[in-house]
Amino acid sequence: GNSVTQMEGPVTLSEEAFLTINCTYTATGYPSLFWYVQYPGEGLQLLLKATKADDKGSNKGFEATYRKETTSFHLEKGSVQVSDSAVYFCALRMNRDDKIIFGKGTRLHILP
Amino acid sequence: DAGITQSPRHKVTETGTPVTLRCHQTENHRYMYWYRQDPGHGLRLIHYSYGVKDTDKGEVSDGYSVSRSKTEDFLLTLESATSSQTSVYFCAISEWGELAGLSSYNEQFFGPGTRLTVL
């Protein structure tokens, strides 16, 4: 079946470091891909998305590129801030499907 | 922010008691979902609804039931709560479609969560 695998955390970085959170997917077809972020005590909110191969989603300094050849959607940020500390979820949705499939989440800690 | 509220936000109950959680939306989206979030498991889908009175099971539906009598409300009921149902519960809404020009389409919006403790 369709699935999402993301790197296990926690990931701990110093402020201004470069961030990569890996995400790969398995799907029978071409899904839409998402990154969601969950700040402490809150629900998930959409960070960025891409709907077709080679699309790049971006928001708040974060980027992810839909790579069909490697079935990946890695999240990157050039210079992280303490306020980026959160749990990040990679997810996919197949066209005409009612549901989103989530990865297990990656907890990110940024140290000042 | 999408208009999604959950009530109650926190609840402590005892094993064997019934519990109902409410999700309310003001976006008129067709699809509504209940997830539970537990350490090491990420988000797991309990039940979802694709319209009034139309519901379907998710991957962890045992011990839970749902009802949707109005577009804006989706209720999750634990008929007889157990300690294994201690969790944080999230409601979500979606409107899937081909109207890509509408920014609210083709993504899922989440409520703030309900923390349930079953003693």
mmCIF file of C-alpha atoms in Angstrom:
data_model
loop_
_atom_site.group_PDB
_atom_site.id
_atom_site.type_symbol
_atom_site.label_atom_id
_atom_site.label_comp_id
_atom_site.label_asym_id
_atom_site.label_seq_id
_atom_site.Cartn_x
_atom_site.Cartn_y
_atom_site.Cartn_z
ATOM 1 C CA GLY A 1 0.000 0.000 0.000
ATOM 2 C CA ASN A 2 0.875 3.648 -0.056
ATOM 3 C CA SER A 3 3.155 4.857 2.733
ATOM 4 C CA VAL A 4 5.461 7.607 3.947
ATOM 5 C CA THR A 5 8.790 7.126 5.709
ATOM 6 C CA GLN A 6 10.574 9.970 7.401
ATOM 7 C CA MET A 7 13.718 10.138 9.462
ATOM 8 C CA GLU A 8 13.301 9.426 13.113
ATOM 9 C CA GLY A 9 14.093 12.116 15.591
ATOM 10 C CA PRO A 10 14.705 13.903 17.619
ATOM 11 C CA VAL A 11 16.917 16.109 15.503
ATOM 12 C CA THR A 12 18.907 18.655 17.513
ATOM 13 C CA LEU A 13 20.636 21.580 15.822
ATOM 14 C CA SER A 14 22.139 24.883 16.801
ATOM 15 C CA GLU A 15 20.523 28.108 15.687
ATOM 16 C CA GLU A 16 21.481 29.149 12.132
ATOM 17 C CA ALA A 17 22.402 25.572 11.154
ATOM 18 C CA PHE A 18 21.247 23.985 7.897
ATOM 19 C CA LEU A 19 18.308 21.613 8.231
ATOM 20 C CA THR A 20 17.353 18.555 6.220
ATOM 21 C CA ILE A 21 14.567 16.186 7.225
ATOM 22 C CA ASN A 22 14.356 13.224 4.881
ATOM 23 C CA CYS A 23 11.053 11.906 3.558
ATOM 24 C CA THR A 24 10.475 9.125 1.047
ATOM 25 C CA TYR A 25 7.218 7.686 -0.129
ATOM 26 C CA THR A 26 5.755 4.573 -1.707
ATOM 27 C CA ALA A 27 2.742 5.082 -3.926
ATOM 28 C CA THR A 28 1.004 3.433 -6.851
ATOM 29 C CA GLY A 29 0.801 6.553 -8.935
ATOM 30 C CA TYR A 30 1.651 10.207 -8.503
ATOM 31 C CA PRO A 31 0.510 11.639 -5.200
ATOM 32 C CA SER A 32 0.384 15.166 -3.868
ATOM 33 C CA LEU A 33 2.982 15.646 -1.142
ATOM 34 C CA PHE A 34 2.798 17.753 1.997
ATOM 35 C CA TRP A 35 4.819 18.886 4.964
ATOM 36 C CA TYR A 36 2.880 19.726 8.114
ATOM 37 C CA VAL A 37 4.286 21.314 11.274
ATOM 38 C CA GLN A 38 3.005 20.932 14.831
ATOM 39 C CA TYR A 39 4.117 23.463 17.426
ATOM 40 C CA PRO A 40 3.887 22.482 21.103
ATOM 41 C CA GLY A 41 0.319 22.222 22.338
ATOM 42 C CA GLU A 42 -1.203 22.898 18.928
ATOM 43 C CA GLY A 43 -2.749 21.037 16.021
ATOM 44 C CA LEU A 44 -0.976 20.397 12.745
ATOM 45 C CA GLN A 45 -0.777 23.149 10.162
ATOM 46 C CA LEU A 46 0.244 22.938 6.545
ATOM 47 C CA LEU A 47 3.786 24.158 5.958
ATOM 48 C CA LEU A 48 4.119 23.522 2.214
ATOM 49 C CA LYS A 49 2.937 21.225 -0.546
ATOM 50 C CA ALA A 50 3.707 20.060 -4.086
ATOM 51 C CA THR A 51 1.267 18.443 -6.459
ATOM 52 C CA LYS A 52 3.441 17.133 -9.294
ATOM 53 C CA ALA A 53 6.964 16.012 -10.077
ATOM 54 C CA ASP A 54 9.687 18.697 -9.901
ATOM 55 C CA ASP A 55 7.379 21.130 -8.119
ATOM 56 C CA LYS A 56 9.022 22.993 -5.256
ATOM 57 C CA GLY A 57 6.950 23.964 -2.250
ATOM 58 C CA SER A 58 8.198 26.771 -0.054
ATOM 59 C CA ASN A 59 7.069 28.702 3.001
ATOM 60 C CA LYS A 60 8.715 30.505 5.938
ATOM 61 C CA GLY A 61 12.192 29.747 4.559
ATOM 62 C CA PHE A 62 11.470 26.009 4.247
ATOM 63 C CA GLU A 63 11.614 24.251 0.893
ATOM 64 C CA ALA A 64 10.920 20.776 -0.456
ATOM 65 C CA THR A 65 11.136 19.474 -4.022
ATOM 66 C CA TYR A 66 8.974 16.635 -5.360
ATOM 67 C CA ARG A 67 11.468 14.120 -6.780
ATOM 68 C CA LYS A 68 9.707 11.366 -8.699
ATOM 69 C CA GLU A 69 12.915 9.523 -9.623
ATOM 70 C CA THR A 70 13.900 9.071 -5.979
ATOM 71 C CA THR A 71 10.321 9.137 -4.574
ATOM 72 C CA SER A 72 11.431 11.776 -2.093
ATOM 73 C CA PHE A 73 10.245 15.095 -0.658
ATOM 74 C CA HIS A 74 13.004 16.195 1.708
ATOM 75 C CA LEU A 75 12.430 19.297 3.833
ATOM 76 C CA GLU A 76 15.254 21.875 3.959
ATOM 77 C CA LYS A 77 15.939 25.223 5.564
ATOM 78 C CA GLY A 78 19.125 27.179 5.225
ATOM 79 C CA SER A 79 19.261 28.760 8.685
ATOM 80 C CA VAL A 80 17.009 27.472 11.457
ATOM 81 C CA GLN A 81 15.738 29.494 14.385
ATOM 82 C CA VAL A 82 14.735 28.502 17.898
ATOM 83 C CA SER A 83 11.139 29.181 16.884
ATOM 84 C CA ASP A 84 11.363 26.332 14.336
ATOM 85 C CA SER A 85 11.398 23.802 17.175
ATOM 86 C CA ALA A 86 8.379 21.605 16.465
ATOM 87 C CA VAL A 87 7.318 18.228 15.094
ATOM 88 C CA TYR A 88 7.336 17.933 11.306
ATOM 89 C CA PHE A 89 5.137 15.468 9.407
ATOM 90 C CA CYS A 90 5.551 14.402 5.813
ATOM 91 C CA ALA A 91 2.344 13.229 4.121
ATOM 92 C CA LEU A 92 0.872 12.174 0.798
ATOM 93 C CA ARG A 93 -2.534 12.037 -0.825
ATOM 94 C CA MET A 94 -3.467 10.133 -3.952
ATOM 95 C CA ASN A 95 -5.699 11.882 -6.455
ATOM 96 C CA ARG A 96 -9.396 11.270 -5.803
ATOM 97 C CA ASP A 97 -8.626 9.672 -2.452
ATOM 98 C CA ASP A 98 -10.419 10.894 0.664
ATOM 99 C CA LYS A 99 -7.511 10.444 3.031
ATOM 100 C CA ILE A 100 -4.007 11.717 3.706
ATOM 101 C CA ILE A 101 -1.275 9.283 4.757
ATOM 102 C CA PHE A 102 1.114 10.694 7.341
ATOM 103 C CA GLY A 103 4.634 9.749 8.341
ATOM 104 C CA LYS A 104 5.328 9.274 12.038
ATOM 105 C CA GLY A 105 6.767 12.746 12.495
ATOM 106 C CA THR A 106 10.228 14.124 13.260
ATOM 107 C CA ARG A 107 10.796 16.201 16.376
ATOM 108 C CA LEU A 108 13.177 19.115 15.838
ATOM 109 C CA HIS A 109 14.987 20.913 18.678
ATOM 110 C CA ILE A 110 16.872 24.110 17.926
ATOM 111 C CA LEU A 111 19.355 25.267 20.554
ATOM 112 C CA PRO A 112 20.127 28.974 20.971
ATOM 113 C CA ASP B 1 -7.078 30.173 10.190
ATOM 114 C CA ALA B 2 -9.691 27.611 9.283
ATOM 115 C CA GLY B 3 -12.657 27.725 11.640
ATOM 116 C CA ILE B 4 -12.353 24.461 13.544
ATOM 117 C CA THR B 5 -13.046 24.075 17.240
ATOM 118 C CA GLN B 6 -12.929 21.032 19.468
ATOM 119 C CA SER B 7 -14.639 20.521 22.786
ATOM 120 C CA PRO B 8 -13.737 19.816 25.427
ATOM 121 C CA ARG B 9 -10.041 20.681 25.177
ATOM 122 C CA HIS B 10 -9.156 18.573 28.184
ATOM 123 C CA LYS B 11 -11.011 15.745 29.850
ATOM 124 C CA VAL B 12 -10.261 13.252 32.584
ATOM 125 C CA THR B 13 -12.613 10.322 32.941
ATOM 126 C CA GLU B 14 -12.746 6.870 34.435
ATOM 127 C CA THR B 15 -12.574 3.487 32.778
ATOM 128 C CA GLY B 16 -15.961 2.268 31.608
ATOM 129 C CA THR B 17 -17.622 5.667 31.254
ATOM 130 C CA PRO B 18 -18.923 6.995 27.932
ATOM 131 C CA VAL B 19 -17.180 10.013 26.438
ATOM 132 C CA THR B 20 -18.155 12.218 23.503
ATOM 133 C CA LEU B 21 -15.810 14.633 21.796
ATOM 134 C CA ARG B 22 -17.144 17.308 19.484
ATOM 135 C CA CYS B 23 -15.645 18.888 16.412
ATOM 136 C CA HIS B 24 -17.273 21.968 14.942
ATOM 137 C CA GLN B 25 -16.353 23.703 11.677
ATOM 138 C CA THR B 26 -17.496 26.921 10.034
ATOM 139 C CA GLU B 27 -15.905 26.240 6.627
ATOM 140 C CA ASN B 28 -18.686 24.095 5.119
ATOM 141 C CA HIS B 29 -16.146 21.420 4.128
ATOM 142 C CA ARG B 30 -17.545 17.998 3.235
ATOM 143 C CA TYR B 31 -14.834 15.869 4.768
ATOM 144 C CA MET B 32 -14.169 15.586 8.481
ATOM 145 C CA TYR B 33 -11.731 13.300 10.268
ATOM 146 C CA TRP B 34 -10.844 12.097 13.745
ATOM 147 C CA TYR B 35 -7.243 11.156 14.513
ATOM 148 C CA ARG B 36 -5.461 10.130 17.646
ATOM 149 C CA GLN B 37 -1.850 11.036 18.311
ATOM 150 C CA ASP B 38 0.368 8.891 20.505
ATOM 151 C CA PRO B 39 4.150 8.859 21.037
ATOM 152 C CA GLY B 40 5.834 6.535 18.578
ATOM 153 C CA HIS B 41 2.714 6.171 16.417
ATOM 154 C CA GLY B 42 2.317 9.577 14.866
ATOM 155 C CA LEU B 43 -1.217 10.299 13.713
ATOM 156 C CA ARG B 44 -3.661 7.443 13.257
ATOM 157 C CA LEU B 45 -7.041 7.798 11.585
ATOM 158 C CA ILE B 46 -10.004 6.637 13.674
ATOM 159 C CA HIS B 47 -13.034 7.478 11.511
ATOM 160 C CA TYR B 48 -13.880 9.980 8.860
ATOM 161 C CA SER B 49 -16.947 11.426 7.185
ATOM 162 C CA TYR B 50 -17.530 12.419 3.571
ATOM 163 C CA GLY B 51 -20.916 14.017 4.095
ATOM 164 C CA VAL B 52 -23.891 14.207 6.431
ATOM 165 C CA LYS B 53 -24.635 10.700 7.728
ATOM 166 C CA ASP B 54 -21.802 9.268 5.573
ATOM 167 C CA THR B 55 -18.922 7.862 7.589
ATOM 168 C CA ASP B 56 -16.215 5.242 7.224
ATOM 169 C CA LYS B 57 -13.687 3.510 9.422
ATOM 170 C CA GLY B 58 -10.021 4.334 9.687
ATOM 171 C CA GLU B 59 -7.149 2.170 10.823
ATOM 172 C CA VAL B 60 -7.933 2.250 14.576
ATOM 173 C CA SER B 61 -11.734 2.348 14.754
ATOM 174 C CA ASP B 62 -12.335 -0.377 17.365
ATOM 175 C CA GLY B 63 -13.935 1.067 20.495
ATOM 176 C CA TYR B 64 -15.013 4.286 18.758
ATOM 177 C CA SER B 65 -18.151 5.407 16.983
ATOM 178 C CA VAL B 66 -18.962 8.629 15.147
ATOM 179 C CA SER B 67 -21.968 10.585 14.016
ATOM 180 C CA ARG B 68 -22.499 13.470 11.644
ATOM 181 C CA SER B 69 -26.030 14.833 11.572
ATOM 182 C CA LYS B 70 -25.012 18.285 10.328
ATOM 183 C CA THR B 71 -22.280 19.457 7.982
ATOM 184 C CA GLU B 72 -20.614 21.471 10.717
ATOM 185 C CA ASP B 73 -20.480 18.892 13.514
ATOM 186 C CA PHE B 74 -18.655 15.571 13.783
ATOM 187 C CA LEU B 75 -18.913 13.683 17.070
ATOM 188 C CA LEU B 76 -16.558 10.986 18.316
ATOM 189 C CA THR B 77 -17.901 8.664 21.017
ATOM 190 C CA LEU B 78 -16.049 6.240 23.222
ATOM 191 C CA GLU B 79 -18.884 3.989 24.404
ATOM 192 C CA SER B 80 -16.892 2.598 27.321
ATOM 193 C CA ALA B 81 -13.554 4.315 27.748
ATOM 194 C CA THR B 82 -10.415 2.273 28.433
ATOM 195 C CA SER B 83 -6.954 3.364 29.545
ATOM 196 C CA SER B 84 -5.580 2.528 26.082
ATOM 197 C CA GLN B 85 -7.733 5.343 24.727
ATOM 198 C CA THR B 86 -5.772 7.932 26.690
ATOM 199 C CA SER B 87 -4.463 10.120 23.903
ATOM 200 C CA VAL B 88 -4.627 13.468 22.172
ATOM 201 C CA TYR B 89 -7.471 13.564 19.660
ATOM 202 C CA PHE B 90 -7.448 15.818 16.626
ATOM 203 C CA CYS B 91 -10.246 16.713 14.300
ATOM 204 C CA ALA B 92 -9.482 17.737 10.717
ATOM 205 C CA ILE B 93 -11.456 18.970 7.728
ATOM 206 C CA SER B 94 -10.851 18.909 3.994
ATOM 207 C CA GLU B 95 -12.457 19.851 0.743
ATOM 208 C CA TRP B 96 -10.949 17.862 -2.098
ATOM 209 C CA GLY B 97 -11.597 18.823 -5.670
ATOM 210 C CA GLU B 98 -10.355 20.137 -8.944
ATOM 211 C CA LEU B 99 -11.050 23.792 -8.188
ATOM 212 C CA ALA B 100 -7.368 24.554 -7.742
ATOM 213 C CA GLY B 101 -8.007 28.254 -7.737
ATOM 214 C CA LEU B 102 -9.523 28.045 -4.283
ATOM 215 C CA SER B 103 -6.719 28.106 -1.743
ATOM 216 C CA SER B 104 -8.711 26.150 0.807
ATOM 217 C CA TYR B 105 -9.018 23.121 -1.450
ATOM 218 C CA ASN B 106 -6.822 20.066 -1.474
ATOM 219 C CA GLU B 107 -5.316 20.351 1.948
ATOM 220 C CA GLN B 108 -6.331 19.288 5.414
ATOM 221 C CA PHE B 109 -6.932 21.713 8.291
ATOM 222 C CA PHE B 110 -6.620 20.609 11.901
ATOM 223 C CA GLY B 111 -8.328 21.601 15.110
ATOM 224 C CA PRO B 112 -6.432 22.417 18.324
ATOM 225 C CA GLY B 113 -6.833 18.941 19.839
ATOM 226 C CA THR B 114 -8.477 17.355 22.885
ATOM 227 C CA ARG B 115 -6.335 15.747 25.555
ATOM 228 C CA LEU B 116 -8.224 12.786 27.015
ATOM 229 C CA THR B 117 -7.038 10.891 30.068
ATOM 230 C CA VAL B 118 -8.787 7.668 31.069
ATOM 231 C CA LEU B 119 -7.970 6.582 34.616
#
